[in-house]
Amino acid sequence: MNPILAEITQKYLRTDMPVMGPGDTVKVFAKIREGNKERIQAYEGVIIDRRGSGISETITVRKVFQGVGVERVFPLHSPRLEKIEVTRYGKVRRAKLYYLRALRGKATRIKAKSRQGV
């Protein structure tokens, strides 16, 4: 990477990110602008994808709302993200959990992982 570009992007990288990966249940607090008001909206779901690196790193969070699967992509280093809380660590054997899209009901459950020393 160009040293000038690296210096500029280094300024905007967030350092307050928790350790998280695919299968983890997270609560993302995003700033939403409605008209001239700004509020914080919480979005809780399972991380099914983590891609990119550096300033362009994103996570895809999936939840089921009223029987319909909803996915949102969040840039991790965006100033629109207030914070991210990991509510549950999941034990999975894949880096991309796209197969959860085809599953219904209790089949979408992910086993919990105990994180000791983290």
Tab-separated table of C-alpha atoms in Angstrom:
chain	number	residue	atom	x	y	z
A	1	MET	CA	0.000	0.000	0.000
A	2	ASN	CA	1.121	3.513	-0.736
A	3	PRO	CA	2.700	5.005	2.435
A	4	ILE	CA	0.673	8.217	2.130
A	5	LEU	CA	-2.562	6.241	1.774
A	6	ALA	CA	-1.592	3.998	4.691
A	7	GLU	CA	-0.945	7.017	6.893
A	8	ILE	CA	-4.332	8.544	6.080
A	9	THR	CA	-6.297	5.317	6.621
A	10	GLN	CA	-4.459	4.586	9.879
A	11	LYS	CA	-6.085	7.688	11.349
A	12	TYR	CA	-9.598	6.297	10.805
A	13	LEU	CA	-9.080	2.714	11.996
A	14	ARG	CA	-11.048	1.882	15.142
A	15	THR	CA	-9.257	0.214	18.013
A	16	ASP	CA	-12.281	-0.467	20.237
A	17	MET	CA	-13.517	-3.521	18.295
A	18	PRO	CA	-14.161	-6.712	20.289
A	19	VAL	CA	-12.816	-10.102	19.201
A	20	MET	CA	-15.542	-11.572	16.991
A	21	GLY	CA	-15.984	-13.916	14.082
A	22	PRO	CA	-18.515	-15.970	12.132
A	23	GLY	CA	-21.116	-17.646	14.329
A	24	ASP	CA	-20.953	-15.025	17.058
A	25	THR	CA	-24.151	-13.228	18.038
A	26	VAL	CA	-23.535	-9.496	18.129
A	27	LYS	CA	-25.498	-6.369	18.922
A	28	VAL	CA	-24.545	-3.518	16.596
A	29	PHE	CA	-25.461	0.022	17.620
A	30	ALA	CA	-25.658	2.128	14.455
A	31	LYS	CA	-26.460	5.822	14.105
A	32	ILE	CA	-29.540	6.355	11.942
A	33	ARG	CA	-30.550	9.731	10.542
A	34	GLU	CA	-34.289	10.313	10.125
A	35	GLY	CA	-35.020	13.754	8.760
A	36	ASN	CA	-32.989	16.159	10.856
A	37	LYS	CA	-32.894	13.861	13.924
A	38	GLU	CA	-30.239	11.270	14.620
A	39	ARG	CA	-30.779	8.235	16.829
A	40	ILE	CA	-29.026	4.998	17.661
A	41	GLN	CA	-30.589	1.770	16.400
A	42	ALA	CA	-29.613	-1.617	17.855
A	43	TYR	CA	-29.412	-4.546	15.427
A	44	GLU	CA	-28.821	-8.001	16.909
A	45	GLY	CA	-28.001	-11.083	14.860
A	46	VAL	CA	-25.440	-13.717	13.899
A	47	ILE	CA	-22.302	-12.853	11.943
A	48	ILE	CA	-22.432	-14.951	8.774
A	49	ASP	CA	-19.589	-13.270	6.904
A	50	ARG	CA	-16.506	-11.202	7.618
A	51	ARG	CA	-14.620	-9.846	4.645
A	52	GLY	CA	-12.031	-7.301	3.665
A	53	SER	CA	-9.196	-5.930	5.717
A	54	GLY	CA	-8.095	-2.631	7.111
A	55	ILE	CA	-10.393	0.319	6.636
A	56	SER	CA	-12.688	-1.579	4.231
A	57	GLU	CA	-13.440	-4.532	6.544
A	58	THR	CA	-17.136	-5.452	6.794
A	59	ILE	CA	-19.346	-7.942	8.611
A	60	THR	CA	-22.685	-9.328	7.467
A	61	VAL	CA	-25.171	-9.784	10.300
A	62	ARG	CA	-28.280	-11.947	9.855
A	63	LYS	CA	-31.405	-12.066	11.987
A	64	VAL	CA	-34.913	-13.422	11.520
A	65	PHE	CA	-37.626	-10.822	12.036
A	66	GLN	CA	-41.289	-11.913	11.868
A	67	GLY	CA	-40.331	-15.061	9.975
A	68	VAL	CA	-38.269	-13.223	7.347
A	69	GLY	CA	-34.477	-13.359	7.242
A	70	VAL	CA	-32.878	-9.908	7.235
A	71	GLU	CA	-29.190	-9.307	6.541
A	72	ARG	CA	-27.249	-6.075	6.914
A	73	VAL	CA	-23.669	-5.312	5.998
A	74	PHE	CA	-21.794	-3.086	8.441
A	75	PRO	CA	-18.414	-1.475	7.672
A	76	LEU	CA	-16.441	-2.073	10.882
A	77	HIS	CA	-14.519	1.205	10.840
A	78	SER	CA	-17.468	3.428	9.925
A	79	PRO	CA	-18.101	6.519	12.059
A	80	ARG	CA	-21.814	5.587	11.869
A	81	LEU	CA	-21.204	2.627	14.217
A	82	GLU	CA	-21.510	3.597	17.858
A	83	LYS	CA	-20.338	0.267	19.288
A	84	ILE	CA	-20.500	-3.501	18.839
A	85	GLU	CA	-21.225	-5.906	21.706
A	86	VAL	CA	-20.675	-9.654	21.438
A	87	THR	CA	-23.582	-11.273	23.285
A	88	ARG	CA	-22.663	-14.908	22.549
A	89	TYR	CA	-19.698	-16.706	21.015
A	90	GLY	CA	-20.662	-19.444	18.550
A	91	LYS	CA	-18.780	-22.593	17.620
A	92	VAL	CA	-18.783	-23.089	13.841
A	93	ARG	CA	-16.539	-24.886	11.360
A	94	ARG	CA	-16.877	-22.512	8.432
A	95	ALA	CA	-15.710	-18.978	7.720
A	96	LYS	CA	-18.832	-18.135	5.709
A	97	LEU	CA	-22.192	-19.252	7.083
A	98	TYR	CA	-24.271	-18.744	3.954
A	99	TYR	CA	-25.889	-22.155	4.478
A	100	LEU	CA	-27.940	-20.610	7.318
A	101	ARG	CA	-30.030	-18.844	4.665
A	102	ALA	CA	-31.582	-22.155	3.600
A	103	LEU	CA	-32.275	-23.433	7.128
A	104	ARG	CA	-35.455	-22.755	9.095
A	105	GLY	CA	-36.427	-22.773	12.753
A	106	LYS	CA	-34.316	-24.663	15.254
A	107	ALA	CA	-31.911	-25.835	12.542
A	108	THR	CA	-30.347	-22.362	12.489
A	109	ARG	CA	-29.134	-22.615	16.088
A	110	ILE	CA	-25.381	-22.438	16.652
A	111	LYS	CA	-23.606	-24.150	19.533
A	112	ALA	CA	-22.089	-21.867	22.141
A	113	LYS	CA	-18.345	-21.685	22.573
A	114	SER	CA	-16.710	-21.020	25.908
A	115	ARG	CA	-14.019	-18.361	25.571
A	116	GLN	CA	-11.643	-18.699	28.488
A	117	GLY	CA	-8.777	-16.295	28.788
A	118	VAL	CA	-10.014	-13.944	26.060
